[in-house]
Coordinates of C-alpha atoms and ligand atoms in Angstrom, one line a residue:
M82 CA 0.1 0.1 -0.1
L83 CA 2.9 2.5 0.8
N84 CA 4.6 1.4 -2.5
V85 CA 1.0 2.7 -4.4
K86 CA 1.5 5.7 -2.4
L87 CA 5.0 6.1 -3.7
W88 CA 3.9 5.0 -7.3
E89 CA 1.5 7.8 -6.8
A90 CA 4.1 10.2 -5.7
R91 CA 6.3 9.5 -8.8
T92 CA 3.3 9.9 -11.4
R93 CA 2.3 13.0 -9.6
I94 CA 5.7 14.8 -10.1
F95 CA 5.7 13.3 -13.7
A96 CA 2.0 14.6 -14.5
W97 CA 3.2 18.4 -13.0
Y98 CA 6.1 18.3 -15.5
L99 CA 4.1 16.8 -18.6
G100 CA 1.4 19.1 -18.0
L101 CA 3.7 22.2 -17.4
S102 CA 6.5 21.1 -20.0
A103 CA 3.2 20.7 -22.7
I104 CA 2.1 24.0 -21.7
L105 CA 5.5 25.4 -22.4
V106 CA 5.9 24.2 -25.9
G107 CA 2.6 24.4 -27.1
L108 CA 2.8 28.4 -26.3
S109 CA 6.3 28.9 -27.7
I110 CA 5.6 27.4 -30.9
P111 CA 2.7 29.8 -32.1
V112 CA 5.1 32.7 -30.4
F113 CA 8.3 32.0 -32.0
T114 CA 6.3 31.6 -35.1
Q115 CA 4.6 34.8 -34.9
L116 CA 7.7 36.7 -33.9
A117 CA 9.7 35.3 -36.7
I118 CA 7.2 36.5 -38.9
L119 CA 7.0 39.6 -37.1
Q120 CA 10.6 40.0 -38.2
V121 CA 10.4 38.9 -41.7
D122 CA 7.7 41.4 -42.4
Q123 CA 9.6 44.0 -40.4
R124 CA 12.2 43.6 -42.3
V125 CA 10.0 43.5 -46.0
R126 CA 8.5 47.1 -44.8
E127 CA 11.9 48.3 -44.5
D128 CA 13.2 47.2 -48.1
L129 CA 10.2 48.8 -49.2
K130 CA 10.9 51.8 -47.6
E131 CA 13.9 51.9 -49.2
E132 CA 12.7 51.3 -52.7
L133 CA 10.6 54.3 -52.0
D134 CA 13.1 56.6 -50.7
A135 CA 15.2 55.8 -53.4
F136 CA 12.5 57.0 -55.9
E137 CA 12.3 60.1 -53.8
K138 CA 15.7 61.1 -54.1
F139 CA 15.7 59.8 -57.8
S140 CA 12.9 61.9 -58.7
Q141 CA 14.6 65.4 -57.1
E142 CA 17.4 65.8 -59.0
D143 CA 15.3 64.9 -62.1
S144 CA 13.9 68.2 -63.0
D145 CA 11.7 66.5 -66.0
Q146 CA 8.3 67.6 -64.2
D147 CA 6.5 64.9 -66.9
I148 CA 5.8 61.7 -64.4
K149 CA 5.7 59.4 -67.3
L150 CA 9.1 60.1 -68.1
I151 CA 10.1 60.1 -64.5
F152 CA 8.3 56.6 -64.3
D153 CA 10.1 55.6 -67.1
R154 CA 14.0 56.4 -66.2
F155 CA 13.5 55.3 -62.6
L156 CA 11.9 52.0 -63.4
Q157 CA 14.4 51.4 -66.4
Y158 CA 17.5 52.2 -64.3
K159 CA 16.0 50.4 -60.8
I160 CA 15.9 46.4 -60.5
P161 CA 14.1 45.8 -57.4
A162 CA 15.1 43.2 -54.7
D163 CA 14.2 40.0 -55.0
K164 CA 10.0 39.4 -54.9
T165 CA 9.9 43.2 -54.7
F166 CA 8.0 44.6 -57.5
L167 CA 7.6 48.5 -58.8
I168 CA 4.5 49.1 -60.5
A169 CA 3.8 52.8 -61.6
T170 CA -0.2 53.9 -62.4
I171 CA -0.9 57.1 -63.9
N172 CA -4.5 58.7 -63.7
G173 CA -5.6 55.3 -61.8
K174 CA -4.3 53.2 -64.3
F175 CA -1.3 50.6 -64.7
Y176 CA 1.6 52.4 -66.2
R177 CA 4.6 49.8 -66.1
S178 CA 6.0 48.1 -63.7
S179 CA 10.4 46.4 -63.1
P180 CA 10.3 43.9 -63.5
I181 CA 8.1 43.8 -66.4
S182 CA 6.3 40.1 -65.5
L183 CA 3.9 40.7 -62.6
P184 CA 2.2 37.4 -60.4
Q185 CA -1.3 37.3 -60.9
A186 CA -2.3 38.8 -57.7
I187 CA -0.4 42.2 -58.3
S188 CA -0.9 42.1 -62.0
G189 CA -2.2 45.6 -63.4
D190 CA -5.6 44.7 -63.7
S191 CA -5.9 43.0 -60.2
S192 CA -8.3 44.6 -58.0
L193 CA -5.4 45.4 -55.5
I194 CA -3.5 47.5 -58.2
T195 CA -6.7 48.8 -59.3
D196 CA -7.6 50.0 -55.7
L197 CA -3.9 51.5 -54.8
A198 CA -3.9 53.1 -58.1
Q199 CA -6.9 55.4 -56.7
T200 CA -5.0 56.4 -54.1
T201 CA -4.6 59.9 -52.8
S202 CA -2.6 59.7 -49.7
P203 CA 0.5 57.2 -48.9
I204 CA -0.8 53.8 -47.7
R205 CA 0.7 50.7 -46.6
G206 CA -0.4 47.4 -46.0
K207 CA -0.7 43.3 -46.3
N208 CA -3.0 41.4 -48.1
L209 CA -3.2 37.6 -47.6
V210 CA -3.7 35.9 -51.1
I211 CA -5.2 32.4 -51.8
D212 CA -2.3 31.7 -54.3
P213 CA 0.2 29.3 -51.9
Q214 CA 3.3 30.4 -54.6
V215 CA 2.6 33.9 -53.8
G216 CA 1.4 34.0 -49.6
D217 CA 1.4 37.3 -48.4
I218 CA 1.4 40.5 -50.2
I219 CA 2.8 43.5 -48.3
Y220 CA 2.9 46.7 -49.9
K221 CA 3.6 50.4 -49.9
A222 CA 1.7 52.7 -52.4
E223 CA 2.9 56.5 -52.6
P224 CA 1.3 59.2 -54.3
I225 CA 3.5 61.0 -56.8
K226 CA 2.5 64.9 -56.5
T227 CA 3.6 67.0 -59.5
D228 CA 2.3 70.9 -59.1
G229 CA 0.4 69.8 -56.0
H230 CA -1.9 66.9 -58.3
S231 CA -1.7 63.4 -57.4
Q232 CA -0.7 62.6 -61.0
G233 CA 0.3 58.7 -60.2
V234 CA 1.1 56.4 -57.8
L235 CA 4.2 53.9 -57.4
I236 CA 3.5 51.0 -55.9
V237 CA 6.2 48.9 -54.2
A238 CA 4.7 45.1 -53.2
N239 CA 6.9 42.4 -52.0
I240 CA 5.4 38.9 -51.9
A241 CA 6.6 37.4 -49.0
Q242 CA 6.4 33.8 -49.8
G243 CA 10.0 33.1 -50.6
E244 CA 11.2 34.6 -47.1
R245 CA 8.0 33.1 -45.2
K246 CA 8.7 30.0 -46.4
E247 CA 12.3 29.9 -45.3
V248 CA 10.6 31.0 -41.8
I249 CA 8.3 28.3 -41.5
S250 CA 10.6 25.4 -42.8
A251 CA 12.9 26.6 -39.6
M252 CA 10.1 26.4 -37.2
I253 CA 9.1 23.3 -38.5
I254 CA 12.8 22.2 -37.7
A255 CA 12.5 23.8 -34.7
I256 CA 9.1 22.2 -33.7
E257 CA 10.5 18.9 -34.7
V258 CA 13.5 19.2 -32.6
L259 CA 11.4 20.7 -29.7
V260 CA 8.7 17.6 -29.6
I261 CA 12.2 15.2 -29.6
T262 CA 13.8 16.7 -26.8
F263 CA 10.1 16.9 -25.6
F264 CA 9.6 12.8 -25.0
L265 CA 13.7 12.6 -24.1
A266 CA 12.7 14.7 -21.2
L267 CA 10.1 13.0 -20.1
I268 CA 11.8 9.5 -19.9
L269 CA 14.2 11.4 -18.1
A270 CA 11.8 13.3 -15.9
W271 CA 10.0 9.7 -15.2
K272 CA 13.5 7.9 -14.4
V273 CA 14.6 11.3 -12.6
A274 CA 11.6 11.0 -10.3
G275 CA 11.8 7.5 -9.6
T276 CA 15.7 8.0 -8.8
V277 CA 14.9 10.8 -6.2
L278 CA 12.0 9.1 -4.9
K279 CA 14.6 5.7 -4.4
P280 CA 15.6 6.4 -0.8
V281 CA 12.3 7.2 0.3
R282 CA 11.3 3.8 -0.4
T283 CA 14.1 2.7 1.1
L284 CA 13.3 4.3 4.2
I285 CA 9.7 2.9 4.0
N286 CA 11.1 -0.6 3.5
T287 CA 13.5 -0.4 6.2
A288 CA 11.3 1.4 8.4
N289 CA 8.5 -1.5 8.0
I290 CA 11.4 -4.0 9.1
I291 CA 12.0 -2.5 12.1
S292 CA 10.1 -4.1 14.7
D293 CA 11.2 -3.9 18.5
K294 CA 13.2 -7.0 18.0
D295 CA 14.8 -5.8 15.8
L296 CA 15.9 -2.3 15.7
T297 CA 19.1 -2.4 14.1
Q298 CA 18.5 -2.0 10.6
R299 CA 19.5 1.6 9.1
I300 CA 19.3 3.7 6.2
P301 CA 22.4 3.6 3.5
V302 CA 23.4 7.5 3.4
R303 CA 24.1 8.2 -0.2
G304 CA 25.6 11.6 -1.2
Q305 CA 23.9 15.1 0.1
G306 CA 20.9 16.9 -0.1
E307 CA 17.1 16.6 1.4
M308 CA 17.4 12.8 0.9
A309 CA 20.5 12.1 2.5
E310 CA 19.5 14.5 5.6
L311 CA 16.2 12.3 5.8
A312 CA 18.0 9.3 5.8
Q313 CA 20.8 10.2 8.3
T314 CA 17.7 12.2 10.8
F315 CA 15.8 8.6 10.8
N316 CA 19.2 6.8 11.6
N317 CA 19.7 8.9 14.3
M318 CA 16.4 8.4 15.5
M319 CA 16.7 5.0 15.3
N320 CA 20.0 5.4 17.3
R321 CA 18.3 7.0 20.2
L322 CA 15.3 4.7 20.2
E323 CA 17.6 1.8 20.2
V324 CA 19.4 3.0 23.3
A325 CA 16.2 4.0 25.1
F326 CA 15.0 0.3 24.2
R327 CA 18.1 -1.3 25.1
S328 CA 18.3 0.6 28.5
Q329 CA 14.4 0.4 29.6
R330 CA 14.8 -3.4 29.0
Q331 CA 18.3 -3.5 31.2
L332 CA 16.2 -1.7 33.8
L333 CA 13.5 -4.5 33.6
N334 CA 16.0 -7.1 33.9
D335 CA 18.4 -5.4 36.5
A336 CA 14.7 -5.0 38.5
S337 CA 13.5 -8.2 38.4
H338 CA 17.2 -10.0 39.3
E339 CA 17.3 -7.4 42.7
L340 CA 13.8 -8.0 43.5
R341 CA 14.0 -11.4 43.9
T342 CA 16.8 -11.5 46.5
P343 CA 14.4 -9.8 49.0
I344 CA 11.3 -11.8 48.1
T345 CA 13.7 -15.1 48.8
I346 CA 15.0 -13.6 51.8
V347 CA 11.4 -13.4 53.3
R348 CA 10.0 -16.7 52.0
G349 CA 13.2 -18.2 53.3
H350 CA 12.6 -16.6 56.9
L351 CA 8.9 -17.5 56.8
E352 CA 9.4 -21.0 55.9
L353 CA 11.8 -22.1 58.7
L354 CA 9.7 -19.7 61.4
E355 CA 8.0 -21.7 64.2
Y356 CA 5.2 -20.0 64.9
D357 CA 4.7 -21.0 68.0
D358 CA 8.0 -19.5 69.4
S359 CA 7.0 -16.3 70.0
Q360 CA 10.6 -15.0 70.7
E361 CA 11.3 -16.3 67.2
V362 CA 8.7 -14.5 65.8
A363 CA 9.8 -11.3 67.3
E364 CA 13.2 -11.9 65.8
T365 CA 12.0 -12.6 62.5
I366 CA 9.4 -9.7 62.0
P367 CA 12.2 -6.8 62.0
L368 CA 14.4 -8.9 59.2
V369 CA 11.4 -9.6 57.1
L370 CA 10.0 -5.8 57.3
D371 CA 13.7 -4.5 56.8
E372 CA 13.8 -6.8 53.6
L373 CA 10.4 -5.2 52.4
D374 CA 11.7 -1.9 53.4
R375 CA 14.5 -2.4 51.2
M376 CA 12.1 -3.8 48.3
S377 CA 10.0 -0.6 48.6
R378 CA 13.3 1.7 48.5
L379 CA 14.3 -0.4 45.3
I380 CA 11.0 0.0 43.4
E381 CA 10.7 3.5 44.6
D382 CA 14.6 4.5 43.1
L383 CA 13.7 1.9 39.6
L384 CA 11.0 4.4 39.2
V385 CA 12.8 7.5 39.4
L386 CA 15.2 6.0 37.0
A387 CA 12.5 5.5 34.4
R388 CA 11.2 7.9 34.8
S389 CA 14.3 10.5 34.7
E390 CA 14.1 9.4 30.7
R391 CA 11.1 11.0 30.3
R392 CA 10.1 14.5 28.8
D393 CA 8.5 15.8 31.8
F394 CA 10.4 14.3 34.3
L395 CA 11.4 18.1 35.6
I396 CA 9.5 20.5 36.9
L397 CA 11.5 23.4 36.7
K398 CA 11.1 26.5 39.2
S399 CA 13.3 29.6 40.1
V400 CA 15.2 29.1 43.6
D401 CA 17.7 31.2 45.5
L402 CA 20.7 29.3 45.0
D403 CA 22.0 30.9 49.0
D404 CA 18.8 29.8 50.2
F405 CA 18.6 26.4 48.7
T406 CA 22.1 25.3 49.8
R407 CA 21.6 26.8 53.6
K408 CA 18.3 24.4 53.9
M409 CA 19.6 21.3 52.1
Y410 CA 22.7 21.6 54.3
R411 CA 20.3 22.0 57.8
K412 CA 18.4 18.7 56.3
M413 CA 21.5 16.6 56.1
Q414 CA 22.6 17.4 59.1
G415 CA 20.4 15.3 60.4
L416 CA 21.6 11.9 58.6
G417 CA 24.6 11.5 61.2
E418 CA 27.1 12.9 63.5
R419 CA 29.6 14.3 61.3
Q420 CA 31.8 17.0 61.0
W421 CA 29.4 19.2 59.3
Q422 CA 30.8 21.8 57.5
L423 CA 29.3 24.2 55.2
D424 CA 31.8 25.5 52.0
S425 CA 30.5 28.1 49.9
T426 CA 27.0 29.2 48.9
G427 CA 26.4 30.7 45.6
E428 CA 24.2 33.6 45.2
G429 CA 21.4 34.3 42.7
T430 CA 18.5 32.8 41.7
I431 CA 18.8 29.7 39.3
K432 CA 16.1 27.2 37.3
I433 CA 16.5 23.8 38.7
D434 CA 13.7 21.1 39.8
R435 CA 14.1 21.7 43.4
D436 CA 12.7 18.1 44.8
R437 CA 15.0 16.4 42.4
I438 CA 18.3 17.9 43.3
V439 CA 17.7 17.4 46.7
Q440 CA 16.9 14.0 46.2
A441 CA 20.4 14.1 44.5
M442 CA 22.6 15.8 47.1
M443 CA 20.9 13.8 49.6
N444 CA 22.5 10.4 48.1
L445 CA 25.7 11.7 48.0
A446 CA 25.4 13.1 51.4
H447 CA 23.7 9.7 52.4
N448 CA 26.9 8.1 50.8
A449 CA 29.2 10.2 52.6
V450 CA 27.8 9.6 55.8
K451 CA 27.9 5.7 55.2
Y452 CA 31.5 5.8 53.9
T453 CA 33.0 8.0 56.9
T454 CA 33.0 7.8 60.8
S455 CA 32.0 10.4 63.1
K456 CA 35.5 12.2 63.6
D457 CA 35.7 12.9 59.4
T458 CA 34.4 16.1 57.8
I459 CA 31.5 16.1 55.3
A460 CA 31.1 19.5 53.4
L461 CA 28.3 20.7 51.1
G462 CA 28.9 23.8 48.8
S463 CA 27.3 25.4 46.1
S464 CA 28.6 28.1 43.6
I465 CA 27.8 29.8 40.1
D466 CA 29.6 31.3 37.7
E467 CA 28.3 32.6 33.8
K468 CA 27.5 29.6 32.6
H469 CA 27.3 26.9 35.3
I470 CA 25.8 25.9 38.7
Y471 CA 27.8 23.8 41.0
F472 CA 26.9 21.5 43.8
W473 CA 29.4 19.3 45.5
I474 CA 29.7 17.0 48.4
R475 CA 33.0 16.2 50.5
D476 CA 33.9 14.0 52.5
T477 CA 37.1 12.5 54.2
G478 CA 36.1 9.3 54.1
I479 CA 37.7 6.0 52.6
G480 CA 38.0 6.9 49.2
I481 CA 37.1 5.0 45.9
P482 CA 39.7 3.6 43.9
L483 CA 40.4 4.7 40.7
E484 CA 39.2 1.8 38.8
D485 CA 36.0 2.0 40.2
Q486 CA 35.4 5.5 39.6
K487 CA 33.4 5.1 36.3
K488 CA 31.7 2.0 37.4
I489 CA 30.4 3.4 40.3
F490 CA 27.7 5.2 38.1
C491 CA 26.1 2.1 36.8
R492 CA 23.1 0.6 38.2
F493 CA 23.5 -2.0 40.4
V494 CA 27.2 -1.2 40.9
R495 CA 29.1 -1.2 44.4
S496 CA 32.6 -0.5 45.0
S497 CA 35.4 -2.7 46.5
N498 CA 36.0 -0.3 48.9
N499 CA 32.7 -1.3 50.6
Q500 CA 31.6 -4.4 50.3
N501 CA 29.7 -6.5 52.8
T502 CA 30.5 -3.7 55.2
T503 CA 27.5 -1.2 54.4
K504 CA 24.2 -2.0 53.4
G505 CA 23.2 -0.6 49.7
I506 CA 21.8 -2.0 46.4
G507 CA 23.9 0.9 44.1
L508 CA 21.1 2.5 42.9
G509 CA 22.3 5.9 44.3
L510 CA 24.7 7.3 42.1
S511 CA 22.6 6.3 39.1
I512 CA 19.9 8.7 40.5
V513 CA 22.1 11.1 40.9
S514 CA 23.5 10.9 37.6
A515 CA 20.0 10.6 35.9
I516 CA 18.9 13.7 37.7
A517 CA 21.8 15.5 36.3
R518 CA 21.8 14.6 33.0
S519 CA 18.1 15.6 33.4
H520 CA 19.1 19.0 33.6
N521 CA 21.5 18.6 30.9
G522 CA 24.2 18.4 33.4
R523 CA 26.7 16.2 34.7
V524 CA 28.5 14.8 37.7
E525 CA 32.1 14.8 38.3
L526 CA 33.8 12.9 40.8
F527 CA 37.4 13.4 42.5
S528 CA 38.7 10.4 45.0
Q529 CA 41.6 9.4 46.6
V530 CA 41.7 6.2 48.7
D531 CA 42.1 6.9 52.5
K532 CA 41.9 10.8 52.0
G533 CA 38.1 10.8 50.8
S534 CA 35.6 11.7 48.0
T535 CA 33.9 14.7 46.2
F536 CA 30.9 14.5 44.3
K537 CA 30.4 17.8 42.2
I538 CA 27.0 18.0 40.1
I539 CA 27.7 20.8 37.3
L540 CA 24.4 22.3 35.7
P541 CA 23.8 24.7 33.0
K542 CA 22.6 28.0 33.6
N543 CA 19.7 27.3 31.4
P544 CA 18.7 23.8 31.9
E545 CA 16.8 23.5 28.6
P546 CA 18.6 22.5 25.6
Ligands
ADP711 N1 31.4 9.3 49.3 C1 31.9 7.9 49.2 N2 32.6 7.4 49.6 C2 33.1 6.3 49.3 N3 32.8 5.4 48.3 C3 31.7 5.7 47.9 C4 31.2 7.3 48.0 N4 29.6 7.0 47.6 C5 29.6 6.2 47.0 N5 30.7 5.4 46.9 C6 30.9 4.0 46.3 O1 30.3 4.0 45.0 C7 29.1 2.6 45.3 C8 28.0 3.1 44.8 O2 27.2 3.8 45.4 P1 25.7 4.4 45.1 O3 25.1 4.2 43.8 O4 24.7 5.1 46.3 O5 24.9 2.9 45.8 P2 24.7 2.2 47.5 O6 25.4 3.6 48.1 O7 23.7 1.7 47.5 O8 26.2 1.2 47.5 C9 29.0 2.4 46.7 O9 28.6 1.1 47.2 C10 30.5 3.4 47.3 O10 31.0 1.7 46.9
MG712 MG1 23.9 5.5 48.1

């Protein structure tokens, strides 16, 4: 069905092309013909004028007053251009012509010449003659006056047939060439429309193949231009989709795996429990509750991680940085007995999701408390520069080995520095980095084993992309 649509697109492009070029060709042929004929006529008229001018000059030089003599001399002496005829009439009657033999249409007793012989003012015109040997006649008639009386008329006529024929045959050749190129261009247009639309077909085919089971298909990007850009955009979109799908699937795998552990523990406790032994019941209940707590925290964390990939994850609000930092500082101190310290607070109003940043910073503070003792320092700070906002938690605890520093931001990964000594599921830092990323920011870590760690959240001042 999609293919049919594509054919439609090709056919439509082709039909438009066909229509437009047919109109253009159809218009240009008569226009060109008309223009060429006009040009020929113009040239003929100029020739005719020249003949008349020549006569005027001649008659001025000739002192003779007798019109017959003037005509005689002029017509003997003057041989007109090809297909041009000079006809002299006296007192409304044909007198003589040059050359002597005239075509039927302009012979001495033809209606045209008898009419023109009567004129007392200059006339110019064009007559269509049925005889195909003659074609159009273009003429000029000039009454010749001596003593103020019109005595004769000098007519110059041209039978346009010769030149007209040339124009027409040239036009026929032009039309033939035009028609041939028109059809060649049509074939080309059909092919070009097909080539141009080919990537679209590939796109459609690829899009059809892609399912949620196979997101690996990509469209080959060839050349440049819109089609290549379209393919590239499509591929980029597929890359993003693939990453999102994979991470969602991974999250699901991790989640079910992690949830199985507390369920197994709870089940084990309950199966082995002697219900009559009230002391054992009293000991088991807190253990079970503890595991259930762990489960609900885990689910809570997983939900945050899953939501963090959604567009509406953040609710951005304007926050006073100094006030915000001080409130967080007070809240953190409840986490445990440590040497708490406020490094610095930035000044100004920032745009962040307040609750999410608090959540991230509390995760970091919680970790700091976990990996320090009561003698250690934990410091909180914030600052701001032209482009960024910084929040950090610094501790003088056990530190993190270099080889673990990248890994610990992944889900369910814990460093070797703490194995078995503290409780945790390894989601805290993934949440911190997810919250930073959703603000278009990042987390940096500086840490040395036995010296301590600093986790720094760096956010752009303008969190929107
Ligand atoms: N302030 C810190 N000092 C030392 N190690 C830390 C600190 N914060 C995090 N870590 C290491 O990073 C790991 C991952 O932290 P996190 O993602 O919060 O998981 P969890 O706290 O559940 O173990 C921790 O298990 C710990 O090994
Ligand atoms: Mg943690």
